mmCIF file with all atom_site columns, C-alpha atoms in Angstrom:
data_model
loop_
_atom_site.group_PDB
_atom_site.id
_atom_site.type_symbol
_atom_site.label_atom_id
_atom_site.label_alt_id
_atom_site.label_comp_id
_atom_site.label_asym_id
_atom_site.label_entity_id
_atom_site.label_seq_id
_atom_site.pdbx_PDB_ins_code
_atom_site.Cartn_x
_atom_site.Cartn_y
_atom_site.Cartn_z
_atom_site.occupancy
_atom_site.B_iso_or_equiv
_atom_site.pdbx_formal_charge
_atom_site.auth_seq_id
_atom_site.auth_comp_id
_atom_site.auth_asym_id
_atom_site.auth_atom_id
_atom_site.pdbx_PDB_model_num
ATOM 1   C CA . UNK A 1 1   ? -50.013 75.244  16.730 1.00 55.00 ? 92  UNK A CA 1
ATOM 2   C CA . UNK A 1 2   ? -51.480 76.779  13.716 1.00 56.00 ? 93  UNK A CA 1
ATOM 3   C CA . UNK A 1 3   ? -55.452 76.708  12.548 1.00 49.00 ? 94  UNK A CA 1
ATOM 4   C CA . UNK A 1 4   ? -53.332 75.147  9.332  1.00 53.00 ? 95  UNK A CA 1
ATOM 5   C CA . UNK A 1 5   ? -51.503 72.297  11.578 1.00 50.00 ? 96  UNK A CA 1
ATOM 6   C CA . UNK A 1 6   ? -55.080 71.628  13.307 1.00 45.00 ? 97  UNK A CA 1
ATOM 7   C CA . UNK A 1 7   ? -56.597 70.921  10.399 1.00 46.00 ? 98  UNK A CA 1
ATOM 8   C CA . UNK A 1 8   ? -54.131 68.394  9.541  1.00 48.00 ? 99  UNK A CA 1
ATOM 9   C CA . UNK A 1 9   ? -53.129 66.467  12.571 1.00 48.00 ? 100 UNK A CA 1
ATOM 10  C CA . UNK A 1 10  ? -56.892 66.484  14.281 1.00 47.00 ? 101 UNK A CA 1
ATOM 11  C CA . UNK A 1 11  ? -58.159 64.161  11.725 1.00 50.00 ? 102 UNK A CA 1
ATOM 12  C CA . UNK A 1 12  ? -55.493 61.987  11.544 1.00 50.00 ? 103 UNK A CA 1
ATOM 13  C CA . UNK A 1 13  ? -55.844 61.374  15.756 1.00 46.00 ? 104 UNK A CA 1
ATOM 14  C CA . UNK A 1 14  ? -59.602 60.513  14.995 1.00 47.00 ? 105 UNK A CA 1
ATOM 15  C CA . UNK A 1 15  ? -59.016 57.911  12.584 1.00 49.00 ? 106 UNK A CA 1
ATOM 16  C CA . UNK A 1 16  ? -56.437 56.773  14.675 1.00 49.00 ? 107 UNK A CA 1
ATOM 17  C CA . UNK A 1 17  ? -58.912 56.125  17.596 1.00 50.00 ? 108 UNK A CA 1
ATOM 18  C CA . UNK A 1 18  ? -61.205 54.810  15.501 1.00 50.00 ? 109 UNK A CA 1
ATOM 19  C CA . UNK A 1 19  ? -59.057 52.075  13.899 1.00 50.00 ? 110 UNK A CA 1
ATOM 20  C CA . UNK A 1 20  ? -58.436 50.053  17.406 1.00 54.00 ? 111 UNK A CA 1
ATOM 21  C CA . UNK A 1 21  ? -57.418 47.243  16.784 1.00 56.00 ? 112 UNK A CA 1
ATOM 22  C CA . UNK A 1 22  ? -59.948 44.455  16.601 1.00 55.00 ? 113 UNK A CA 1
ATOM 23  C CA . UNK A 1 23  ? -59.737 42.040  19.808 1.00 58.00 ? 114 UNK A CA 1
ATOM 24  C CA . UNK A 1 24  ? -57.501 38.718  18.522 1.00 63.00 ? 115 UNK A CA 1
ATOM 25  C CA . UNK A 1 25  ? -59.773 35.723  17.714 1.00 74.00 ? 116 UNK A CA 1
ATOM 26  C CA . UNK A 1 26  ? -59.506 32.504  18.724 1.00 71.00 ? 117 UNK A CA 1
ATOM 27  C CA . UNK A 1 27  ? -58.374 29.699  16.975 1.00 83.00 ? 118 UNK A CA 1
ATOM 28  C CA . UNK A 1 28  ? -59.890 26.760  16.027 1.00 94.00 ? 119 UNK A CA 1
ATOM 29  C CA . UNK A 1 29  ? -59.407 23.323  17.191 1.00 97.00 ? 120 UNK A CA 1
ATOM 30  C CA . UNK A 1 30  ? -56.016 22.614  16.069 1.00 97.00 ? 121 UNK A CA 1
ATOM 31  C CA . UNK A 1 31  ? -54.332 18.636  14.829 1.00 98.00 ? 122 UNK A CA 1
ATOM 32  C CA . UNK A 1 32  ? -50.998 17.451  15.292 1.00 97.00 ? 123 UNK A CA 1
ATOM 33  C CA . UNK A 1 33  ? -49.327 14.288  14.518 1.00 97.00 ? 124 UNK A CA 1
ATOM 34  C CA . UNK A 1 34  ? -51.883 12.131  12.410 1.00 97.00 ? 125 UNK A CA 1
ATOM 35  C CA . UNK A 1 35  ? -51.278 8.576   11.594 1.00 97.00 ? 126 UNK A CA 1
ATOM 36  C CA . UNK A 1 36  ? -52.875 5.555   10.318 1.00 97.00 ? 127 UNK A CA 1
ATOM 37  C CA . UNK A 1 37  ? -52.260 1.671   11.607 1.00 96.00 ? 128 UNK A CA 1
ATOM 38  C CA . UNK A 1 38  ? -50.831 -0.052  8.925  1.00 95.00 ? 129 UNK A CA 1
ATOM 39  C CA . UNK A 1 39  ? -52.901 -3.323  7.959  1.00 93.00 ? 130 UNK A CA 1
ATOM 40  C CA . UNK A 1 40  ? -49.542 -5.903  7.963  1.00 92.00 ? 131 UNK A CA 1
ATOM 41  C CA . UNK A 1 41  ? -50.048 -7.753  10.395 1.00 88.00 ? 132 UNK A CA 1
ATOM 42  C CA . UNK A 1 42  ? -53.381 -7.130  11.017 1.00 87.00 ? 133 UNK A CA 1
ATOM 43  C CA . UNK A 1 43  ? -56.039 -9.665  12.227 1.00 88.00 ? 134 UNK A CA 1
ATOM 44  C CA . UNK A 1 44  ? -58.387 -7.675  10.295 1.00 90.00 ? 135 UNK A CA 1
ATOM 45  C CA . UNK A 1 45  ? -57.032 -6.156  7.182  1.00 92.00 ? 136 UNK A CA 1
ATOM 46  C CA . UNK A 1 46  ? -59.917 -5.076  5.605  1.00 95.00 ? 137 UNK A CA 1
ATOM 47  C CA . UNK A 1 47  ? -59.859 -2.110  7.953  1.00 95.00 ? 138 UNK A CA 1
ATOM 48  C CA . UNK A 1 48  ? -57.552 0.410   9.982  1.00 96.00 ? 139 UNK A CA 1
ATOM 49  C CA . UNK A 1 49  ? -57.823 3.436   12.213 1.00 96.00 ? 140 UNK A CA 1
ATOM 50  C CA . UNK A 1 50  ? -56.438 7.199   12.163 1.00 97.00 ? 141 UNK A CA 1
ATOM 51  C CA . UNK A 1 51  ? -55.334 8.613   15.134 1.00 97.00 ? 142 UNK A CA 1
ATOM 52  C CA . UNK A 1 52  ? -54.633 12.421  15.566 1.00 97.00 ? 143 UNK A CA 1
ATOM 53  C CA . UNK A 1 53  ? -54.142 14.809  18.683 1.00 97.00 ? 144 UNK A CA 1
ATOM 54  C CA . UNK A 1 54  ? -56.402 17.922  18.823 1.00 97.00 ? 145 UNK A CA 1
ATOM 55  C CA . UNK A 1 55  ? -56.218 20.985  20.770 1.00 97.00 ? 146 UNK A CA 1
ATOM 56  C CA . UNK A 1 56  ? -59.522 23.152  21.880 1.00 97.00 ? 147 UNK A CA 1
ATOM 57  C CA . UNK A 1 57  ? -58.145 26.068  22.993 1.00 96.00 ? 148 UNK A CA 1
ATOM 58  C CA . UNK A 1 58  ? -61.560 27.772  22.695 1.00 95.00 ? 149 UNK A CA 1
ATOM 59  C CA . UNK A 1 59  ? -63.673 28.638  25.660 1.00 95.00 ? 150 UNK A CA 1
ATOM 60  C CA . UNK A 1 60  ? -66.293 25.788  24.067 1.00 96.00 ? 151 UNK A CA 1
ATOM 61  C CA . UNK A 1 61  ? -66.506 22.325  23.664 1.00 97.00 ? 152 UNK A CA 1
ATOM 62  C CA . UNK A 1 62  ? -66.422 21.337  19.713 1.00 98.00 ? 153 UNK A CA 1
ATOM 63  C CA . UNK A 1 63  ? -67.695 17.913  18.514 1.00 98.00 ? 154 UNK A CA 1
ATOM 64  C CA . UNK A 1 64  ? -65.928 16.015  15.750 1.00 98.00 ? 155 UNK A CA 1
ATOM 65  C CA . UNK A 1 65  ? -68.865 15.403  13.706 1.00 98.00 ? 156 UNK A CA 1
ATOM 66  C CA . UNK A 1 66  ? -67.430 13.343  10.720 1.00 97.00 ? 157 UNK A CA 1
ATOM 67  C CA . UNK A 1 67  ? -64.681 12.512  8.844  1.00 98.00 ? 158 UNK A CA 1
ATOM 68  C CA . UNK A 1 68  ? -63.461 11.910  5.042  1.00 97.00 ? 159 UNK A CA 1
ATOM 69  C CA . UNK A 1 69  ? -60.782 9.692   3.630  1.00 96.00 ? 160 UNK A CA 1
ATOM 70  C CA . UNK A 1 70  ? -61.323 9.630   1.019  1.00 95.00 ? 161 UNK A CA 1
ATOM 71  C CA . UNK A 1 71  ? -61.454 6.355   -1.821 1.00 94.00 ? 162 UNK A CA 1
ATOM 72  C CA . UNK A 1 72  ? -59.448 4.240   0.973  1.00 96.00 ? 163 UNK A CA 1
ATOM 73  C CA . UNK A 1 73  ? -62.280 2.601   2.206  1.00 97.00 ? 164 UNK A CA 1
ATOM 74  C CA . UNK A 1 74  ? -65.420 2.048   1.656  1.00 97.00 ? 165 UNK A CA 1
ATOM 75  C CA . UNK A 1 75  ? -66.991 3.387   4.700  1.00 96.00 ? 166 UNK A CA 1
ATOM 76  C CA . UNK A 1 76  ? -65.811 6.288   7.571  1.00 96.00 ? 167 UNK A CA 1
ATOM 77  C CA . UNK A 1 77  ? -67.028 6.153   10.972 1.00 97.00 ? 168 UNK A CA 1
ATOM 78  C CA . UNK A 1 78  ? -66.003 7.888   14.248 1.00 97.00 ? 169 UNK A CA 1
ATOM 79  C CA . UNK A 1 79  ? -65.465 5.453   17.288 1.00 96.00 ? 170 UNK A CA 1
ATOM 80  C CA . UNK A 1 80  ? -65.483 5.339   20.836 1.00 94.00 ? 171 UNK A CA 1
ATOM 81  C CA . UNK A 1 81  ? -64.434 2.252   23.519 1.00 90.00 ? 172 UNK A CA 1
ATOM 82  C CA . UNK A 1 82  ? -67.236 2.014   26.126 1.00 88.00 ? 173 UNK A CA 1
ATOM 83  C CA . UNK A 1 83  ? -67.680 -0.519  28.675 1.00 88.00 ? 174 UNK A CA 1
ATOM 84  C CA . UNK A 1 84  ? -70.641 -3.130  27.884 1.00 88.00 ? 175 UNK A CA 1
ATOM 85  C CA . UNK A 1 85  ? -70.818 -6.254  30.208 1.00 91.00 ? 176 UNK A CA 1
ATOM 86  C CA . UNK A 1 86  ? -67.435 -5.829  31.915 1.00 90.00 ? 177 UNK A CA 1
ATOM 87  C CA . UNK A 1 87  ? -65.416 -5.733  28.003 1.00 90.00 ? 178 UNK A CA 1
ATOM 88  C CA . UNK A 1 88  ? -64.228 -2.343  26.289 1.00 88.00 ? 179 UNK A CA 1
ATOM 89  C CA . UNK A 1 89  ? -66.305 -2.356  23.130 1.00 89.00 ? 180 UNK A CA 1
ATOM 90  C CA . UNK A 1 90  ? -65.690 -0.217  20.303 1.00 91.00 ? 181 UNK A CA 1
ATOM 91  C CA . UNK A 1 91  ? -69.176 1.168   19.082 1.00 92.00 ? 182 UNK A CA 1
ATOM 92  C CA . UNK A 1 92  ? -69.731 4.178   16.499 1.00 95.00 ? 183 UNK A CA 1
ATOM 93  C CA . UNK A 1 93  ? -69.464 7.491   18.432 1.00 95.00 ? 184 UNK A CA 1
ATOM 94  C CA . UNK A 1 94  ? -73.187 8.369   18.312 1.00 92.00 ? 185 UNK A CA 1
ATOM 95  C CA . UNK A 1 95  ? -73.335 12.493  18.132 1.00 94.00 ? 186 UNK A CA 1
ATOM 96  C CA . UNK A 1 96  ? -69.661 12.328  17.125 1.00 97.00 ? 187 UNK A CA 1
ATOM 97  C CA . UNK A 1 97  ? -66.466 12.633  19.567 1.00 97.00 ? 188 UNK A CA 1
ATOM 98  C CA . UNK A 1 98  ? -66.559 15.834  21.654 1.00 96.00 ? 189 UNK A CA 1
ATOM 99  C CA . UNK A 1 99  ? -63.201 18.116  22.125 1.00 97.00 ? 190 UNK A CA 1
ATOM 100 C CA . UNK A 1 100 ? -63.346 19.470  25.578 1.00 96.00 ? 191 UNK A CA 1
ATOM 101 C CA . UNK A 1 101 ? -63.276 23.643  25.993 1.00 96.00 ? 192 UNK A CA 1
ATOM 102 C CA . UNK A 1 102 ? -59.515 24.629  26.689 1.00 96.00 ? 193 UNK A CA 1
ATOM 103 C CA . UNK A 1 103 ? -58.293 21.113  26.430 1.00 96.00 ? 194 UNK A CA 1
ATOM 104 C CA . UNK A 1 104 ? -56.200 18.275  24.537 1.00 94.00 ? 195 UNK A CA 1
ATOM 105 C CA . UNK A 1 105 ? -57.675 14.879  22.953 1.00 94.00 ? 196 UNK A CA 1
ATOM 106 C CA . UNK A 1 106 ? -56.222 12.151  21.610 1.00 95.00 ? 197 UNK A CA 1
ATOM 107 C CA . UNK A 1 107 ? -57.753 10.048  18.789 1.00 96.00 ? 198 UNK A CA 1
ATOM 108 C CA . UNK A 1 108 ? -55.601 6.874   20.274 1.00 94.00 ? 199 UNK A CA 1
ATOM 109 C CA . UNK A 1 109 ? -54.897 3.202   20.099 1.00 93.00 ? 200 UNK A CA 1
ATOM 110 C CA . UNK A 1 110 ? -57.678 2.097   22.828 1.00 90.00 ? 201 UNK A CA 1
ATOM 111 C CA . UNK A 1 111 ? -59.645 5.044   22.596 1.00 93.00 ? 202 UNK A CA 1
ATOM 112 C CA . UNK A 1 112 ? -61.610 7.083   20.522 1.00 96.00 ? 203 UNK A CA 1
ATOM 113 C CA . UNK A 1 113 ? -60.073 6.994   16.458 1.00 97.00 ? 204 UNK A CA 1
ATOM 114 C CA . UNK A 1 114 ? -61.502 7.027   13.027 1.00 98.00 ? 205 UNK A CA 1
ATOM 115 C CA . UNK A 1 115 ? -62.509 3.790   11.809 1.00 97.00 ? 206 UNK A CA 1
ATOM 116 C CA . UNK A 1 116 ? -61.416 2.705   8.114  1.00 97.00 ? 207 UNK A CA 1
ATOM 117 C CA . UNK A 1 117 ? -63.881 -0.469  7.317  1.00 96.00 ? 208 UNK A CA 1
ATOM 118 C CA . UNK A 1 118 ? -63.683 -1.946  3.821  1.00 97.00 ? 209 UNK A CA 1
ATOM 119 C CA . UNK A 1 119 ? -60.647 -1.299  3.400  1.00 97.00 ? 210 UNK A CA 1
ATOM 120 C CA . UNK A 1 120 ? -60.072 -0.958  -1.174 1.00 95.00 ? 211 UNK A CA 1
ATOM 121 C CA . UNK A 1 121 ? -56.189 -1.716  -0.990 1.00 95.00 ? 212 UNK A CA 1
ATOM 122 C CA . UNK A 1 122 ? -53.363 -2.843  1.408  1.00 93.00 ? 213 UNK A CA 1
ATOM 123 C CA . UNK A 1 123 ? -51.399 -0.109  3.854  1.00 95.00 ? 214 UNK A CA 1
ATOM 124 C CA . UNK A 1 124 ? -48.185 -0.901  4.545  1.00 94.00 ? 215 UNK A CA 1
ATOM 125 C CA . UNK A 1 125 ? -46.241 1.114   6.597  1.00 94.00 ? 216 UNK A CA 1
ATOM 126 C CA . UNK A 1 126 ? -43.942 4.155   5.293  1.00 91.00 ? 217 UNK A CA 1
ATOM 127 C CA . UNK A 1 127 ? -46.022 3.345   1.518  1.00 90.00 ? 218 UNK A CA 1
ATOM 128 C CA . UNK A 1 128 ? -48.340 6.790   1.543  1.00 91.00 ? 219 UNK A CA 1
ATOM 129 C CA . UNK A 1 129 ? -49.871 9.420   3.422  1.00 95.00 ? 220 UNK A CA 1
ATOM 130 C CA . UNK A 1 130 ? -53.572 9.431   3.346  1.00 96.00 ? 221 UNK A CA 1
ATOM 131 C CA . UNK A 1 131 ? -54.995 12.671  3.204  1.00 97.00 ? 222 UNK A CA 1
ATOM 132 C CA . UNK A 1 132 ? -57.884 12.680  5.632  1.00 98.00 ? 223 UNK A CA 1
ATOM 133 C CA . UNK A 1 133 ? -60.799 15.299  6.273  1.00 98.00 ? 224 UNK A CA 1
ATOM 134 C CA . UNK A 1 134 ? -62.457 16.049  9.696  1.00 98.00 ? 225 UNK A CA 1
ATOM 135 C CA . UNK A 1 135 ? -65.035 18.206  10.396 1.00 98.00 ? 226 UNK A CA 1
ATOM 136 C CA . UNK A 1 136 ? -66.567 19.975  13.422 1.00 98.00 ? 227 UNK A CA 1
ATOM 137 C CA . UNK A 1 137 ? -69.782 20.846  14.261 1.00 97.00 ? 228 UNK A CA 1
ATOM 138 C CA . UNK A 1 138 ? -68.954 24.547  13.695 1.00 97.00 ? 229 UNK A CA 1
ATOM 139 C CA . UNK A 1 139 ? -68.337 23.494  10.358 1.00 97.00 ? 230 UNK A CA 1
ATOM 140 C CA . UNK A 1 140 ? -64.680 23.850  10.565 1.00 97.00 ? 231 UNK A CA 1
ATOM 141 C CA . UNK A 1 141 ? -62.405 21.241  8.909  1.00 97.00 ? 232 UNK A CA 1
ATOM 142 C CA . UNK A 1 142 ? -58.536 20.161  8.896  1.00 98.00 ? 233 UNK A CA 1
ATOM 143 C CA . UNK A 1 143 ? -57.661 18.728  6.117  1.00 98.00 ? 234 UNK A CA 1
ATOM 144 C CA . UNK A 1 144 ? -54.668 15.653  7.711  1.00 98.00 ? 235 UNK A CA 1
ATOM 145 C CA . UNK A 1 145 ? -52.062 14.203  5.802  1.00 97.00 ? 236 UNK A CA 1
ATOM 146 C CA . UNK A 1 146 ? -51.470 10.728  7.801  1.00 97.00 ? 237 UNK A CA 1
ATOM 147 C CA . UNK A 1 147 ? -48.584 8.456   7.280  1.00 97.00 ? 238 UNK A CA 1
ATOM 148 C CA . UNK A 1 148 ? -49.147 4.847   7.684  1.00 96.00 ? 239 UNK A CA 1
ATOM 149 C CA . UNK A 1 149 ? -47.210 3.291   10.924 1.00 95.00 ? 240 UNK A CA 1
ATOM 150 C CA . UNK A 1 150 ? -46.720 0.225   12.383 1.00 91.00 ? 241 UNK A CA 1
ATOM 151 C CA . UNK A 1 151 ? -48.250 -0.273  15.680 1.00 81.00 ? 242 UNK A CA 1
ATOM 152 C CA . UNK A 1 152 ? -45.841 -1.913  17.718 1.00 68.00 ? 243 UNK A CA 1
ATOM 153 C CA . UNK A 1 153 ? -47.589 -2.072  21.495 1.00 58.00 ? 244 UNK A CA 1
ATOM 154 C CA . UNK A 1 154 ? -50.783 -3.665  19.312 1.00 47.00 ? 245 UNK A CA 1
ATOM 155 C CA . UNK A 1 155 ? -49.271 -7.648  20.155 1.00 40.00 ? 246 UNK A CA 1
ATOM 156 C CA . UNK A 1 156 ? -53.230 -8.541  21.177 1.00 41.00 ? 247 UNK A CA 1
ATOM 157 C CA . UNK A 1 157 ? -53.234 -5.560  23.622 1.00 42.00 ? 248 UNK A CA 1
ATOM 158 C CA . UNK A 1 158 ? -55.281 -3.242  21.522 1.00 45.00 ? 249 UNK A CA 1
ATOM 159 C CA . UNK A 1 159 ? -58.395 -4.710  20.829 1.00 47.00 ? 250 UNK A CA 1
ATOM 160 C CA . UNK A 1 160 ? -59.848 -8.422  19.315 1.00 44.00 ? 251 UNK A CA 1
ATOM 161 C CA . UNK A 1 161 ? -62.641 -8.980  16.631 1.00 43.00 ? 252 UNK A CA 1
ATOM 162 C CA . UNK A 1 162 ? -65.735 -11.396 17.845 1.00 45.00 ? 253 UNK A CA 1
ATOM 163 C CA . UNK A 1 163 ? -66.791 -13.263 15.785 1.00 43.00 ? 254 UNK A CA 1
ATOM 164 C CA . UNK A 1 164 ? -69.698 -10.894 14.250 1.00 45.00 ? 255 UNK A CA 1
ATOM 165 C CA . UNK A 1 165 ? -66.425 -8.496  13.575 1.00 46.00 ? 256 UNK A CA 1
ATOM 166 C CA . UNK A 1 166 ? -67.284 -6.265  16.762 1.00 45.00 ? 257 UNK A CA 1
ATOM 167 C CA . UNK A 1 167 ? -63.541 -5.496  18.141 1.00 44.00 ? 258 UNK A CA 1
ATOM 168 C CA . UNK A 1 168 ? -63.313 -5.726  22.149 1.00 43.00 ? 259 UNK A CA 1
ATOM 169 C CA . UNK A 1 169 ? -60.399 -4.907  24.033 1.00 39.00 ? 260 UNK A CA 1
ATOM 170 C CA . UNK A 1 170 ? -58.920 -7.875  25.475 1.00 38.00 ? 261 UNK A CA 1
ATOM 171 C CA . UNK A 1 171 ? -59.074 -8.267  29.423 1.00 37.00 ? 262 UNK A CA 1
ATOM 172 C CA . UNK A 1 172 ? -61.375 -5.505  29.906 1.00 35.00 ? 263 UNK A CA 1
#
């Protein structure tokens, strides 16, 4: 090899070994299949919930923190069922929901969902997808597209409304 060829190939294997590649990053916490209870039917239809899987596959726990749908109602909450004198209770998720490390979660009938209250129009199912925000408390956000469904297994199972419109899960 020439002083010429030296010249020319030794700085091409340092930037070469400088340029390693940068280690992958995680993803986020990732959403699959959102959907929204539709309100025929309902025994309350001034409100509705949206229900969404999400994935953690980070090495640390993320905490839904809020969530945005928009003009469909007049107020957003997350929710969580908790036991309170021997009856599931649905209560506003104080500190939001958290999304175990590594793990699935599933914003479900029965568990914990985002709560539509004051509902501004009907939702009957197959007539729109409501485009919902959620936010973590690493400020990420997934912007959802969630088509309204009918909730078949609901038949009194899911939860009832006392009379001061807290919603307790029948039997429990």
């Amino acid at each position: 090899m020439t002083l010429r060829h030296l010249v020319v190939v030794l700085p091409a294997l340092l930037i070469a070994g400088c340029s390693a590649a940068a280690p992958a990053e995680t993803p986020g916490v990732l959403a699959a299949d959102p959907w929204v209870r539709t309100t025929d039917g309902a025994q309350r239809p001034d409100m509705t919930a949206v229900f969404v899987n999400l994935t953690n596959p980070s090495d640390e726990d993320r905490i839904l923190v809020k969530a945005d749908c928009g003009d469909v109602a007049e107020r957003t909450e997350l929710h969580v069922m908790e036991m309170v004198d021997g009856k599931m209770v649905m209560m506003e998720a104080e500190g939001g929901i958290t999304v175990p490390a590594g793990k699935h979660w599933h914003l479900a009938p029965g568990g914990p969902h985002i709560m539509l209250m004051g509902l501004t129009r009907e939702l009957p199912p197959g007539s729109e997808e409501l485009t919902c925000t959620i936010e973590f408390d690493d400020g990420q956000t997934i912007e959802l597209l969630a088509p309204i469904k009918q909730f078949t297994e609901e038949q009194d199972t899911y939860h009832e409304h006392l009379e001061d419109g807290t919603e307790v899960t029948p039997g429990g």
